[in-house]
XYZ file of C-alpha atoms in Angstrom:
476
model
C -3.267 3.146 197.163
C -1.023 4.186 194.277
C -3.355 2.286 191.912
C -6.449 3.735 193.116
C -4.983 7.391 192.681
C -3.840 6.552 189.327
C -7.389 5.121 188.234
C -9.214 8.156 189.634
C -6.907 10.304 187.635
C -8.057 9.192 184.280
C -11.340 11.018 184.867
C -10.727 14.653 185.577
C -13.071 16.583 187.834
C -13.634 19.263 185.204
C -15.313 16.592 182.861
C -18.089 15.440 185.200
C -22.009 16.298 184.510
C -21.543 17.148 180.768
C -24.631 14.711 179.945
C -26.838 16.704 182.112
C -27.988 19.314 179.569
C -28.752 16.572 177.148
C -30.872 14.653 179.743
C -32.497 18.120 180.600
C -33.478 18.707 176.823
C -34.452 15.165 176.317
C -36.835 15.306 179.689
C -38.305 18.616 178.218
C -39.009 17.043 174.989
C -40.673 13.993 176.793
C -42.909 15.980 178.841
C -43.734 18.208 175.729
C -44.632 15.098 174.022
C -46.412 13.733 176.761
C -48.439 17.109 177.202
C -49.207 16.898 173.577
C -50.284 13.459 173.492
C -52.643 14.265 176.423
C -53.887 17.352 174.860
C -54.581 15.364 171.619
C -56.275 12.586 173.599
C -58.339 15.080 175.241
C -59.504 16.724 171.778
C -60.359 13.280 170.647
C -62.306 12.505 173.818
C -64.280 15.846 173.406
C -64.965 15.007 169.678
C -66.241 11.580 170.751
C -68.418 13.367 173.316
C -69.991 15.631 170.919
C -70.371 13.028 168.411
C -72.328 10.567 171.026
C -74.252 13.631 172.108
C -75.252 14.316 168.562
C -76.449 10.859 168.014
C -78.335 10.884 171.383
C -79.965 14.280 170.411
C -81.191 13.059 167.085
C -82.320 9.853 168.291
C -84.409 11.287 170.737
C -85.868 13.883 168.279
C -86.682 10.912 165.935
C -88.340 9.111 168.907
C -90.449 12.169 169.695
C -91.623 12.727 166.029
C -92.461 9.158 165.758
C -94.431 9.288 168.769
C -96.146 12.437 167.526
C -97.166 10.709 164.326
C -98.449 7.696 166.386
C -100.429 10.202 168.375
C -102.312 11.693 165.234
C -102.736 8.118 164.125
C -104.528 7.210 167.359
C -106.678 10.573 166.992
C -107.540 9.551 163.651
C -108.799 6.244 165.008
C -110.635 7.923 167.986
C -112.441 10.314 165.593
C -113.532 7.100 163.513
C -114.843 5.531 166.914
C -116.784 8.854 167.870
C -118.244 9.202 164.274
C -119.382 5.420 164.397
C -120.940 6.226 167.725
C -122.997 8.888 166.221
C -124.115 6.716 163.443
C -125.028 4.197 166.077
C -126.980 6.482 168.143
C -129.071 7.404 164.735
C -129.509 3.738 163.799
C -130.867 2.967 167.260
C -133.555 5.743 166.992
C -134.623 4.866 163.480
C -134.791 1.131 164.447
C -137.265 2.011 167.518
C -139.462 4.337 165.296
C -139.645 1.347 162.762
C -140.507 -1.094 165.671
C -143.166 1.602 166.942
C -144.713 1.552 163.716
C -144.579 -2.159 163.343
C -146.456 -2.459 166.508
C -149.155 -0.251 165.383
C -149.552 -2.098 162.107
C -149.320 -5.534 163.423
C -152.832 -6.523 162.391
C -151.898 -5.978 158.769
C -148.803 -8.067 159.361
C -150.907 -10.823 161.172
C -153.118 -11.299 158.298
C -150.580 -11.310 155.525
C -148.381 -13.732 157.545
C -151.212 -15.999 157.905
C -152.545 -15.678 154.391
C -149.180 -16.247 152.634
C -147.797 -18.861 155.410
C -144.636 -16.912 155.580
C -142.029 -18.994 157.236
C -140.393 -16.983 160.381
C -143.106 -14.328 160.138
C -145.298 -15.576 163.118
C -142.615 -15.094 165.791
C -142.136 -11.568 164.705
C -146.010 -10.986 164.579
C -146.289 -12.450 168.003
C -143.490 -10.057 169.314
C -145.116 -7.022 167.783
C -148.719 -8.218 168.900
C -147.447 -8.769 172.285
C -145.911 -5.228 172.713
C -149.133 -3.720 171.075
C -151.123 -5.461 173.719
C -148.770 -4.086 176.473
C -148.959 -0.714 175.084
C -152.565 -0.891 175.076
C -152.746 -2.240 178.746
C -150.473 0.757 179.905
C -152.433 3.355 178.480
C -152.010 3.122 174.662
C -148.867 5.589 174.586
C -146.243 4.212 176.785
C -144.109 2.835 173.907
C -144.233 6.347 172.004
C -143.333 8.061 175.289
C -140.410 5.646 176.035
C -138.925 6.101 172.435
C -139.233 9.660 172.433
C -137.580 9.922 175.910
C -134.542 7.800 174.349
C -134.699 9.871 171.132
C -134.264 12.978 173.090
C -131.243 11.401 175.206
C -129.441 10.545 171.938
C -129.809 13.902 170.457
C -129.099 16.239 173.523
C -126.650 13.746 175.348
C -125.004 10.892 173.490
C -124.673 12.496 169.829
C -123.569 16.103 171.135
C -121.119 14.289 173.333
C -119.237 12.438 170.719
C -119.558 15.329 168.388
C -117.608 17.398 171.001
C -115.198 14.829 171.227
C -114.366 14.783 167.694
C -113.907 18.703 167.639
C -111.574 18.330 170.795
C -109.584 15.436 169.062
C -109.222 17.261 165.874
C -108.158 20.487 167.579
C -105.398 18.420 169.495
C -104.354 16.685 166.306
C -104.057 19.687 164.343
C -102.028 21.575 166.913
C -99.669 18.624 167.486
C -99.164 18.325 163.504
C -98.215 22.207 163.227
C -95.911 22.029 166.160
C -94.126 19.000 165.046
C -93.872 19.998 161.291
C -91.966 23.188 162.404
C -89.550 21.171 164.148
C -89.369 23.185 167.085
C -90.150 20.474 169.985
C -87.755 18.306 168.518
C -84.997 20.890 168.356
C -85.619 21.848 172.075
C -85.552 18.231 173.087
C -82.501 17.509 171.256
C -80.783 20.350 172.572
C -81.813 19.467 176.166
C -80.287 15.876 175.576
C -77.156 17.149 174.161
C -76.595 19.501 176.971
C -77.119 16.532 179.637
C -73.831 15.454 177.966
C -72.032 18.757 178.104
C -73.550 22.029 179.203
C -71.613 23.795 176.780
C -73.077 22.065 173.512
C -75.469 23.562 171.305
C -77.301 22.597 168.159
C -79.629 23.575 165.378
C -81.857 21.671 163.057
C -80.531 21.495 159.688
C -82.776 23.571 157.300
C -83.338 20.781 154.686
C -84.887 18.971 157.552
C -87.429 21.583 158.288
C -88.779 21.357 154.627
C -89.237 17.623 154.956
C -90.919 17.942 157.938
C -93.103 20.738 156.770
C -94.255 18.718 153.742
C -94.770 15.209 154.999
C -98.150 15.410 156.329
C -101.027 17.364 155.102
C -104.759 18.226 156.074
C -107.430 16.518 154.304
C -110.751 18.434 154.545
C -113.404 20.337 152.952
C -111.299 23.370 152.425
C -108.506 21.349 150.728
C -106.791 22.834 147.680
C -108.130 20.002 145.431
C -111.723 20.211 146.907
C -113.286 18.148 149.503
C -110.708 15.774 150.554
C -112.522 13.821 153.357
C -113.213 10.828 150.920
C -110.566 8.840 152.586
C -111.605 9.325 156.188
C -115.194 8.930 155.071
C -114.471 5.430 153.444
C -112.702 4.294 156.493
C -115.646 5.104 158.675
C -118.173 3.239 156.473
C -115.838 0.154 156.291
C -115.752 0.235 159.959
C -119.502 0.170 160.660
C -120.632 -2.737 162.827
C -123.160 -4.977 161.423
C -126.433 -3.449 163.107
C -125.412 0.304 161.803
C -124.202 -1.062 158.134
C -127.145 -3.683 157.602
C -129.862 -4.581 159.711
C -132.463 -7.054 158.050
C -133.666 -10.547 157.295
C -135.970 -12.394 154.823
C -138.601 -14.783 155.384
C -140.215 -16.765 152.612
C -143.557 -17.773 151.905
C -144.316 -21.199 149.623
C -144.888 -21.113 145.855
C -148.372 -22.418 145.489
C -149.068 -23.056 141.689
C -151.872 -20.652 140.487
C -152.178 -19.030 143.775
C -148.792 -17.076 144.864
C -145.319 -17.249 144.119
C -142.223 -15.028 145.316
C -143.834 -14.365 148.762
C -141.461 -12.885 151.140
C -141.291 -10.874 154.303
C -138.281 -8.588 153.903
C -136.876 -6.519 156.834
C -134.108 -4.169 155.434
C -132.247 -1.321 157.391
C -129.058 0.454 157.470
C -127.235 3.721 157.999
C -125.102 5.353 155.424
C -122.967 8.443 155.234
C -124.313 10.730 152.507
C -121.607 13.049 150.889
C -119.600 13.504 154.182
C -122.033 15.757 155.806
C -125.183 13.678 156.597
C -125.751 10.556 158.455
C -128.951 9.028 157.014
C -130.781 5.765 158.731
C -133.779 3.888 157.170
C -135.469 0.850 158.710
C -138.335 -0.878 156.634
C -140.534 -3.831 156.805
C -142.598 -5.066 153.811
C -144.309 -8.136 152.222
C -143.483 -8.972 148.493
C -145.786 -11.190 146.510
C -147.190 -12.413 143.258
C -150.677 -13.772 142.990
C -152.821 -15.442 140.573
C -154.776 -14.430 138.752
C -154.817 -11.031 136.921
C -156.354 -10.570 133.691
C -155.107 -9.038 130.513
C -157.523 -9.178 127.598
C -159.562 -11.598 129.327
C -156.549 -14.076 129.737
C -155.544 -14.932 133.298
C -151.637 -14.321 134.236
C -149.667 -13.883 137.208
C -150.308 -10.293 138.671
C -147.069 -7.976 138.711
C -144.896 -7.968 141.838
C -146.413 -6.252 144.691
C -144.826 -4.447 147.710
C -146.975 -4.049 150.799
C -145.572 -1.583 153.429
C -145.735 -2.810 157.000
C -143.461 -0.359 158.758
C -140.864 2.098 157.997
C -139.048 4.954 159.843
C -135.811 7.125 158.915
C -133.791 9.558 161.044
C -130.826 11.736 159.807
C -128.098 13.998 161.219
C -126.855 16.794 159.218
C -123.824 18.621 159.620
C -122.530 22.058 158.520
C -123.113 21.850 154.831
C -125.435 19.199 153.853
C -125.992 18.513 149.998
C -128.581 15.966 149.817
C -128.530 12.698 148.363
C -129.565 9.082 149.229
C -127.872 5.797 150.043
C -128.671 2.083 150.154
C -129.630 1.757 153.771
C -128.670 -1.882 153.922
C -130.433 -2.734 150.437
C -133.512 -1.100 151.582
C -133.802 1.095 148.737
C -133.295 -1.782 146.309
C -135.400 -4.511 148.078
C -138.051 -2.045 149.729
C -138.276 0.742 147.345
C -141.697 2.066 148.066
C -141.550 1.746 151.881
C -137.972 3.439 151.927
C -139.440 6.448 149.940
C -142.367 6.667 152.187
C -139.916 6.605 155.429
C -137.779 9.193 153.973
C -140.709 11.559 153.297
C -141.405 11.476 157.046
C -137.715 11.783 158.133
C -136.625 13.824 160.953
C -133.553 15.621 161.481
C -131.660 14.975 164.851
C -130.263 18.415 164.654
C -133.913 19.649 165.363
C -133.923 17.835 168.631
C -130.895 19.241 169.900
C -127.723 17.388 168.226
C -126.051 20.532 166.981
C -122.597 19.935 167.589
C -121.739 17.467 164.660
C -120.397 19.542 161.691
C -119.948 16.525 159.273
C -117.249 14.088 158.846
C -114.042 15.718 160.458
C -110.962 17.139 158.564
C -107.876 15.110 159.434
C -104.143 14.588 159.073
C -102.532 11.982 156.833
C -99.257 11.559 154.846
C -98.911 14.236 152.316
C -98.238 11.680 149.299
C -100.525 8.883 149.298
C -98.684 6.959 146.273
C -98.613 3.343 147.330
C -95.389 2.775 145.901
C -93.867 5.743 147.924
C -91.332 4.773 150.787
C -92.653 6.945 153.637
C -90.076 8.436 155.769
C -88.887 11.700 157.081
C -85.273 12.735 158.427
C -84.100 15.049 161.203
C -80.564 16.104 160.976
C -78.797 18.179 163.648
C -75.644 20.180 163.773
C -73.973 19.821 166.994
C -71.108 22.023 168.062
C -69.309 23.430 171.283
C -66.535 26.425 171.244
C -63.033 25.277 170.878
C -62.205 27.371 174.004
C -64.412 25.420 176.233
C -62.572 22.220 175.269
C -61.097 20.557 178.562
C -57.667 20.021 177.076
C -54.063 21.467 177.351
C -54.074 22.595 173.713
C -55.547 26.060 174.651
C -54.442 27.042 177.950
C -51.405 27.058 178.017
C -50.908 26.623 174.195
C -48.813 23.895 173.084
C -49.705 24.505 169.319
C -46.402 24.189 167.385
C -44.696 27.845 166.597
C -42.113 28.994 164.327
C -40.392 26.621 161.922
C -42.211 23.717 163.757
C -45.586 24.864 162.916
C -46.281 22.398 159.867
C -50.122 22.157 160.768
C -52.831 24.440 162.175
C -54.139 22.899 165.482
C -57.135 25.098 165.388
C -60.750 23.572 165.002
C -62.712 24.851 161.677
C -64.676 27.669 162.616
C -63.273 27.597 166.409
C -65.631 24.846 167.162
C -65.673 21.267 167.888
C -68.655 19.940 165.950
C -70.705 16.838 164.784
C -73.563 15.895 162.363
C -76.392 13.310 163.055
C -79.500 12.293 161.349
C -82.428 10.140 162.783
C -85.014 8.850 160.371
C -88.730 8.127 161.273
C -90.096 5.359 159.356
C -93.313 3.099 159.074
C -93.067 -0.452 159.988
C -95.515 -2.818 161.398
C -94.229 -4.682 164.279
C -95.685 -8.164 163.236
C -96.789 -9.610 160.013
C -100.427 -8.975 159.455
C -102.709 -12.129 159.866
C -103.603 -11.902 156.220
C -100.120 -11.704 155.001
C -100.705 -8.551 153.270
C -98.420 -5.350 153.327
C -99.715 -2.627 155.435
C -98.925 1.012 153.695
C -97.894 3.732 155.723
C -100.506 6.216 156.899
C -101.708 8.105 159.824
C -104.133 5.717 160.605
C -101.933 2.832 162.119
C -99.573 3.930 165.088
C -96.427 2.015 163.599
C -93.956 4.881 163.259
C -90.520 4.222 164.648
C -87.101 5.945 164.558
C -83.412 4.905 163.792
C -80.109 6.506 163.158
C -78.901 7.029 159.693
C -75.987 8.451 157.805
C -76.226 12.326 156.911
C -77.204 13.204 153.557
C -74.981 15.164 150.955
C -77.286 18.356 151.695
C -76.637 17.767 155.414
C -72.829 17.657 154.895
C -73.171 20.763 152.814
C -74.678 22.685 155.243
C -72.203 21.677 157.999
C -69.334 22.606 155.614
C -70.704 26.078 155.612
C -70.713 26.352 159.322
C -67.022 24.747 159.382
C -65.450 27.466 157.327
C -66.074 25.411 153.864
C -64.403 22.335 155.413
C -65.924 18.991 155.161
C -67.034 17.705 158.731
C -65.299 14.406 159.673
C -67.804 11.993 161.022
């Protein structure tokens, strides 16, 4: 017992609990550190949320713009298809009128085919003769009546339907281009996407992007600043014609017989051409060409000059708002059957007079503004995304654990009192697979191969963000 008392007396009761104040101070420091770490972590989490929302918003806006460009490309293709349908309707009427005239002149064709032994001409003459017999058997005007009905159906129905479709397509294309060139639909979509991540987020389209969007596409039409700029679309339409529309013809030859005949042929030529953007002209001709023996000059026998004997010819046209005249090749009809072609054009009838009144000429259309083949066609959309700092879900604002007094060696406030991020999407042209001919396809609004991707913001984007952050560069 004595030993126990002596050992207990070594630690006086008055010295017990002195470590408690130090423990409490250490506990406060630990709690403050944990609170600061939690607050800093939440700020980082808020920053990541804003950054991810900015990327998602920019990418979504880029996808929307790419789809708008692809839609305009599909519209261009639809306009071309409807232009070709009008050309096909005119071609059909011209060919039927040519066939009608061939039926009525079949006697001349029969005589020439038999006289000059033209290979392949006999079946043609037989078809025309059979049609002539059938026409006479049904009253003598059945063929003309049927063709006239078809002609009115084409003029009043088919051609007006396709012309109306062109007007509607062009209106939708122009509305789409105007809207997306302003950046308004992309910004609205980007804002909605960002707010799906955090309802307190807001964004704005960087002004340099608006300039790029507005100058990326252009209208190519009759009222363009450099004059009528519809040549690119017109050339595409002409290159897209089917075989019947572009060149419908054949050649059957007769034998060369010494001192009787040479260069004998039966030539069918026909085609439909676009004349000066505002007129479709279709011509179909059939003629026999020959040189016979003899013709005398100063009493000396010689080969006669080449002769063209017209058998059948017809022409139809469709004029737009401002036809300026001119002529075409019509599947080499002008070159190979010049006299028959001239005669056909002299009796040409405009389908507008029959009711085809909606077609106004080759349509205006949208395409990329700079058609330089060496240009890398791409357009960017940059977005500045932010949220007010006082909406941050952290312990750094309420209560405020920001260091004060002599410990305030840094400012914990966000620049501009907002948590912000910058993101940029780029819309570019890339064919999804290699062309079968191995050639590189240039970017245009004729092919729907526009895509989107995220890229680094430009220096101009960063400069704009700095002005929105009290002059401080935005950390990305």
